[in-house]
Short mmCIF file of C-alpha atoms in Angstrom, two decimals:
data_model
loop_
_atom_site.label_atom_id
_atom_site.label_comp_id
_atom_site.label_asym_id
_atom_site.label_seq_id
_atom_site.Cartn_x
_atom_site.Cartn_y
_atom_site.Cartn_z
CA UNK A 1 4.11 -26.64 -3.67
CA UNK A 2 5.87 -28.99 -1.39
CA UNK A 3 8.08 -28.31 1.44
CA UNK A 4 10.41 -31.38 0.77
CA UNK A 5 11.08 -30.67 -3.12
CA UNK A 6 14.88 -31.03 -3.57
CA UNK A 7 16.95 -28.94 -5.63
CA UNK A 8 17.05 -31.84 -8.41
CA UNK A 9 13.05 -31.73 -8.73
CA UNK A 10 11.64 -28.71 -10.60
CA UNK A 11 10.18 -26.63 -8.02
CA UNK A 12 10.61 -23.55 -10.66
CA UNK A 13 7.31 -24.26 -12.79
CA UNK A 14 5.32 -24.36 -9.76
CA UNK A 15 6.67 -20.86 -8.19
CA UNK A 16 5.83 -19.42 -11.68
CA UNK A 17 2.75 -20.40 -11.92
CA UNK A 18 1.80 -20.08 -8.46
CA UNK A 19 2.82 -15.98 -9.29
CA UNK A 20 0.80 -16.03 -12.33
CA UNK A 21 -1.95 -16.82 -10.78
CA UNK A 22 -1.59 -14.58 -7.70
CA UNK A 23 -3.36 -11.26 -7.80
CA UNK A 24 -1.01 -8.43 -8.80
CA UNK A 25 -2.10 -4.96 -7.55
CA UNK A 26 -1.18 -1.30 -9.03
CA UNK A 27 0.23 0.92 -6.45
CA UNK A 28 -0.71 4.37 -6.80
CA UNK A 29 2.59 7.20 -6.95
CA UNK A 30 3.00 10.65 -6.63
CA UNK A 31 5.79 12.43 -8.45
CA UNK A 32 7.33 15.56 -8.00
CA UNK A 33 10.36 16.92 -9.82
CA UNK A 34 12.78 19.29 -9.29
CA UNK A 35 16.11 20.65 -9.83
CA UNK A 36 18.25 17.45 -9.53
CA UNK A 37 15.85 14.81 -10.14
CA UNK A 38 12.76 13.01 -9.52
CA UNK A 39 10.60 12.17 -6.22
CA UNK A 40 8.33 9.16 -6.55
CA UNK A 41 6.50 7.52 -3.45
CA UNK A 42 4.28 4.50 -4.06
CA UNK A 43 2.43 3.04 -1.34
CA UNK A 44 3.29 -0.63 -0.38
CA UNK A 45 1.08 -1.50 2.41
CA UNK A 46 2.53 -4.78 4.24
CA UNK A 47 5.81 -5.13 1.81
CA UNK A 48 8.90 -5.18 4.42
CA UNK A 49 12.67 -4.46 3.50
CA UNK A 50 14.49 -7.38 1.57
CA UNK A 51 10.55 -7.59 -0.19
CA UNK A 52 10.69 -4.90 -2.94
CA UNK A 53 12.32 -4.85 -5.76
CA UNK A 54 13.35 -1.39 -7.66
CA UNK A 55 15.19 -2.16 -11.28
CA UNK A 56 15.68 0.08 -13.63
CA UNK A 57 16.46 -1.20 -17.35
CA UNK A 58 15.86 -0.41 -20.77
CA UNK A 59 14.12 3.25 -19.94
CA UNK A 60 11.57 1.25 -17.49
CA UNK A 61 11.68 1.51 -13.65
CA UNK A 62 9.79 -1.28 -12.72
CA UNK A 63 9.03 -1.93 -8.82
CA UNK A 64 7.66 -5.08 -7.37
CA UNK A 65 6.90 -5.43 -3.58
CA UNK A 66 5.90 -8.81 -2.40
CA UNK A 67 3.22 -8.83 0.71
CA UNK A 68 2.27 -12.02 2.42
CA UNK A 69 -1.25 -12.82 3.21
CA UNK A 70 -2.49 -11.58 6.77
CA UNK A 71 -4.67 -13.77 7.07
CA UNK A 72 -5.19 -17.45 8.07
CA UNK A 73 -6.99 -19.24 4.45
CA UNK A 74 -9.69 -20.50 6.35
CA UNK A 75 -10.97 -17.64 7.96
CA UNK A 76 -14.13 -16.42 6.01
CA UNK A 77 -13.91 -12.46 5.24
CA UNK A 78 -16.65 -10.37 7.27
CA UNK A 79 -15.86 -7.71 4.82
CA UNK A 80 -13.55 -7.44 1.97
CA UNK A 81 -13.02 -3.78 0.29
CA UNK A 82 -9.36 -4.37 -0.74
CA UNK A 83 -7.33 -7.51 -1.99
CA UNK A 84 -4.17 -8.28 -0.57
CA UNK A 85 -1.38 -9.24 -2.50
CA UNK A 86 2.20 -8.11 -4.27
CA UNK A 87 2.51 -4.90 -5.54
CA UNK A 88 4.07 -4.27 -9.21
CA UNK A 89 4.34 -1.05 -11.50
CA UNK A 90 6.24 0.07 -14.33
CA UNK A 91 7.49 3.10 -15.48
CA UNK A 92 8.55 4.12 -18.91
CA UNK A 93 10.95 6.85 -18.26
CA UNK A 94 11.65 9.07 -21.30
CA UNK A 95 13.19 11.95 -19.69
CA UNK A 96 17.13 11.63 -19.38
CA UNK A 97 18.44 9.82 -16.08
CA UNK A 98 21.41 8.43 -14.14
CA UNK A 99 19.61 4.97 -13.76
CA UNK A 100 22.83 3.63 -11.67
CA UNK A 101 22.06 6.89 -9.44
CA UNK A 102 18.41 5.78 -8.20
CA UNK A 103 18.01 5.47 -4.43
CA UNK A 104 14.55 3.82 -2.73
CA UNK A 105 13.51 4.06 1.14
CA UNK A 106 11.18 1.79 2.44
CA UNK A 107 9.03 3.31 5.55
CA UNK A 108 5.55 2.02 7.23
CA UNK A 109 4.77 0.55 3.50
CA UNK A 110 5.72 3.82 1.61
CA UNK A 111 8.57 3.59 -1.03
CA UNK A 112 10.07 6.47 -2.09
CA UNK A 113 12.59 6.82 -4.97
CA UNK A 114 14.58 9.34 -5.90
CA UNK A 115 15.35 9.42 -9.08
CA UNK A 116 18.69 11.61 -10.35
CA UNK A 117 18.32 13.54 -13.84
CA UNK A 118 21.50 12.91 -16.28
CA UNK A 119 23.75 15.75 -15.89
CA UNK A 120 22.76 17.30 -19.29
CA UNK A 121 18.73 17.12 -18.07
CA UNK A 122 19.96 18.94 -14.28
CA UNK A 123 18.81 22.49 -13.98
CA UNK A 124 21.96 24.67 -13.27
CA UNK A 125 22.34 28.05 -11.89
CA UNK A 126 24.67 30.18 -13.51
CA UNK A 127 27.08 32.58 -11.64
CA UNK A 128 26.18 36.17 -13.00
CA UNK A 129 29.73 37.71 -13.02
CA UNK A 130 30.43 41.66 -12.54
CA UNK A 131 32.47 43.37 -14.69
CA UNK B 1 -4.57 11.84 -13.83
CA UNK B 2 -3.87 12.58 -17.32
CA UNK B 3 -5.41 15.64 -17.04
CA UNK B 4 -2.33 16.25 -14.37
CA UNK B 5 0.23 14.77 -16.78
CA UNK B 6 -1.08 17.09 -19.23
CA UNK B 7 -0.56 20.22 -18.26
CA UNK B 8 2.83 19.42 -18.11
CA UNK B 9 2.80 18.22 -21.47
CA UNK B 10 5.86 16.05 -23.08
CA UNK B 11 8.28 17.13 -21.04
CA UNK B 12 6.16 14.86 -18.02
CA UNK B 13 8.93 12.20 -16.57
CA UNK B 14 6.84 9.16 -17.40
CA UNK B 15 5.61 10.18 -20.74
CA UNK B 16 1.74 10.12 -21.57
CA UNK B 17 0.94 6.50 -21.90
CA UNK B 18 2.80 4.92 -18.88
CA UNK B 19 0.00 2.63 -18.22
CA UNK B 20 0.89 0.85 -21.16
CA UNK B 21 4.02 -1.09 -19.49
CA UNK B 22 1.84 -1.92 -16.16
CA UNK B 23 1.68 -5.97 -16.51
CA UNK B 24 -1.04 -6.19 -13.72
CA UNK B 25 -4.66 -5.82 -13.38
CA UNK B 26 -6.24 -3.31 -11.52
CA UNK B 27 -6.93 -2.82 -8.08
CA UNK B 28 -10.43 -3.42 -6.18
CA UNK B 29 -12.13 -0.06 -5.70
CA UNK B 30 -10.27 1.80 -3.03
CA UNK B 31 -11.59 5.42 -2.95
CA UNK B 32 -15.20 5.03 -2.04
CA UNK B 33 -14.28 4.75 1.48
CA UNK B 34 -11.03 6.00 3.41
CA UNK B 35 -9.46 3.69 4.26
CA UNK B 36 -10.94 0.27 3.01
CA UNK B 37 -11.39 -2.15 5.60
CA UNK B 38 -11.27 -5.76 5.69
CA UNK B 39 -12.47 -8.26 8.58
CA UNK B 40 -12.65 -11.26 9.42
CA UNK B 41 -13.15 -13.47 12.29
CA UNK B 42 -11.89 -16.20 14.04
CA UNK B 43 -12.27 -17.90 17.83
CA UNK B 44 -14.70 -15.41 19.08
CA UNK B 45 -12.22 -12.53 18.01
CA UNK B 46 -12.48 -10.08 15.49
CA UNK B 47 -9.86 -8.86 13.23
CA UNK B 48 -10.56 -5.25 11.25
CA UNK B 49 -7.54 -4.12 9.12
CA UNK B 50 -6.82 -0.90 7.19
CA UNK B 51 -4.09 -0.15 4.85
CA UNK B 52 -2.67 3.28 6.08
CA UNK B 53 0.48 3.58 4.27
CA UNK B 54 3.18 6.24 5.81
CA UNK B 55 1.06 6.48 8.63
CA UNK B 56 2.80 6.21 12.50
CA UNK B 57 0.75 4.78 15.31
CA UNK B 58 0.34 8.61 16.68
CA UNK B 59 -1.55 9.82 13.90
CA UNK B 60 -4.26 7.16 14.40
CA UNK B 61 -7.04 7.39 16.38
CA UNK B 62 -9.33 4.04 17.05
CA UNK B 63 -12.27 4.26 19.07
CA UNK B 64 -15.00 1.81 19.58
CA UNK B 65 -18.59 2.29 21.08
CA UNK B 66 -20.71 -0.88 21.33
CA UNK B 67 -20.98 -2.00 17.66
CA UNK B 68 -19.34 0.69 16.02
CA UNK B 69 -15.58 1.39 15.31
CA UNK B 70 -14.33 4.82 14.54
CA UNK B 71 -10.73 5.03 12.44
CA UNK B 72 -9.89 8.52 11.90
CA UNK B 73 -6.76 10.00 11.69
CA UNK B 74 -4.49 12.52 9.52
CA UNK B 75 -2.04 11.05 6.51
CA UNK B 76 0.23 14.46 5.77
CA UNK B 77 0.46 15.29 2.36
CA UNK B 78 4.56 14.57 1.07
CA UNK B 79 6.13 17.50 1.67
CA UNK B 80 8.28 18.28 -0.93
CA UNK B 81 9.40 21.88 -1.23
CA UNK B 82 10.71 23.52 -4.33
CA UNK B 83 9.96 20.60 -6.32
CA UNK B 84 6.50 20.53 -8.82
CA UNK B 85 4.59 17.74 -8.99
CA UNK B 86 3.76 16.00 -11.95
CA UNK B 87 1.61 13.37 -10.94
CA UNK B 88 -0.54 12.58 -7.85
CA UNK B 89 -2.57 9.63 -7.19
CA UNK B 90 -2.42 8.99 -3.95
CA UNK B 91 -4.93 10.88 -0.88
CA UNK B 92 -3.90 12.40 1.98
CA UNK B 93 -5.49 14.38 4.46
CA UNK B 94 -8.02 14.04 7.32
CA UNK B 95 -10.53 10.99 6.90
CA UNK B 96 -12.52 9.32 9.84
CA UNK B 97 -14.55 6.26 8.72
CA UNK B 98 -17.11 4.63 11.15
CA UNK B 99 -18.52 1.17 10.57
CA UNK B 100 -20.90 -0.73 12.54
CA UNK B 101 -19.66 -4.67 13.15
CA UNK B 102 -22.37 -7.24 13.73
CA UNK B 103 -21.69 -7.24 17.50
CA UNK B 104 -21.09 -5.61 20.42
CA UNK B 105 -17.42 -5.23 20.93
CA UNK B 106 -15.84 -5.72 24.73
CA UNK B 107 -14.05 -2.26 24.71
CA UNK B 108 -11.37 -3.54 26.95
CA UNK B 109 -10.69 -6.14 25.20
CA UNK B 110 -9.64 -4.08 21.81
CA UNK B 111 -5.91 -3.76 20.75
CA UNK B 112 -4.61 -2.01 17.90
CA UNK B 113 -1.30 -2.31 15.85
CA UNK B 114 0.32 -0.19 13.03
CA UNK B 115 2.95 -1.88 11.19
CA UNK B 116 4.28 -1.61 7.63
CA UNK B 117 1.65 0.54 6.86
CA UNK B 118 -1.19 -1.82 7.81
CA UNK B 119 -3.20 -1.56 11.01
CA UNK B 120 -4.70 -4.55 12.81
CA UNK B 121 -7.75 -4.37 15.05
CA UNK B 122 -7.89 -7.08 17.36
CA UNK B 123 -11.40 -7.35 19.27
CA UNK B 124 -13.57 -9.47 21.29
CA UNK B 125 -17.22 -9.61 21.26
CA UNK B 126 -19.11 -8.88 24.11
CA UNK B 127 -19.48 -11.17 26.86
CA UNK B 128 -23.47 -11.74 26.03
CA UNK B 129 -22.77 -11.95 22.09
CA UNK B 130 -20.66 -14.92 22.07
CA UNK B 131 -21.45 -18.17 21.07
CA UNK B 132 -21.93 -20.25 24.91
CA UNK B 133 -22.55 -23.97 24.39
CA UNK B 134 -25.52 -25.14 26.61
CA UNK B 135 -24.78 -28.66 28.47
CA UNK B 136 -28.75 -30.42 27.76
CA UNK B 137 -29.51 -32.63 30.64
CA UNK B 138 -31.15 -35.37 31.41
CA UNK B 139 -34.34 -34.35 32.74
#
């Protein structure tokens, strides 16, 4: 893709297509529930803040973390056990939430979401009055 | 993982087939060896890098003897009080990995950076392993 393309060229084809062909990678969560809602932490290794994306629509919370490559292209790999590239997993969420209540942290590449139950699904305590 | 959804049966947050709306391919093999490494080099340096997600610098511990480079270290499980958990993927716990690079490494010269959850290992090789050019005379 070129540096110079002006806003009157169609530098859109060439983004998509330059994602599709990018390696997507699966980022394993842990998820815990309780009371009020839902804990989920995904690991994001090399995404920075203003990189991930957390949407939540149509019962699926989808996350997408963008990580640039470390290294300079040319440099030939002495070893390579992992691929490095953006991040992307969704959920299908069929248990009742406030999707407008989600909240995500972003921490040494670890994303955690907490995810609010709808107030019907929240477990509630109730007084025991004495007679 | 199922197995873990299972037991918590239907009511389970993310249903039973969640892996059905995941639009990506999988990942390279990442559990044989905690953590994977990758490294390259460049200009007589060598770059080792580890993915240690939720890590801080004081919880890793990089040592290097000769050829070998010990990572070890301890990633502390998500604490999470009063709260079950209904799925778990990810490891935690202690790990130390040694590997052996192709050359001597000039201890002094090592550096070591945590950041975003990715360490960098920045090395030299030893003095006598680098490449030296030899000027041929004229004899």
């Amino acid at each position: 893709m070129q540096a110079s393309n002006t806003e009157t060229q169609t530098p859109a084809p060439a983004s998509v297509q330059r994602q599709a062909e990018a390696p997507l990678y699966t980022p394993p969560a842990d998820i815990f529930e309780c009371g009020d809602g839902y804990r989920v932490y995904l690991d994001v290794p090399g995404a920075r803040l203003g990189d991930v994306d957390v949407t939540y629509a149509k019962e699926t919370l989808t996350v997408h973390a963008r990580v640039k490559p470390r290294r300079a292209s040319g440099q030939e790999y002495l070893a390579r056990e992992y691929g490095v590239g953006d991040f992307q997993r969704s959920f299908n969420v069929t248990a009742p939430i406030d999707g407008a209540g989600i909240r995500a942290e972003l921490k040494n590449g670890e994303l955690s979401l907490f995810v609010p139950k709808a107030e019907s699904a929240k477990t509630r305590k109730i007084a025991i009055k004495a007679q | 993982m199922a197995r873990i959804l299972d037991l918590f049966g239907p009511v389970a947050l993310f249903g039973n087939e969640p892996e059905e709306l995941i639009e990506t391919v999988s990942t390279a093999p990442r559990e044989e060896a905690y953590p994977a490494m990758n490294a390259w080099e460049a200009d007589d340096k060598v770059y080792v890098e580890a993915e240690l997600p939720g890590m801080m610098a004081d919880e890793v511990d990089v040592r290097v003897t000769g050829a070998e480079l010990r990572l070890s270290g301890n990633r502390k499980a998500p604490n999470f009080a009063g709260g079950s958990q209904v799925r778990q993927e990810r490891s935690c716990g202690e790990f130390s990995r040694t590997i052996t690079l192709p050359w001597d490494i000039d201890s002094l010269s090592v550096s070591a950076a945590l950041s975003d959850g990715i360490l960098t290992i920045t090395m030299s090789k030893a003095e006598r392993c680098k490449c030296r050019k030899i000027e041929v005379r004229n004899a």
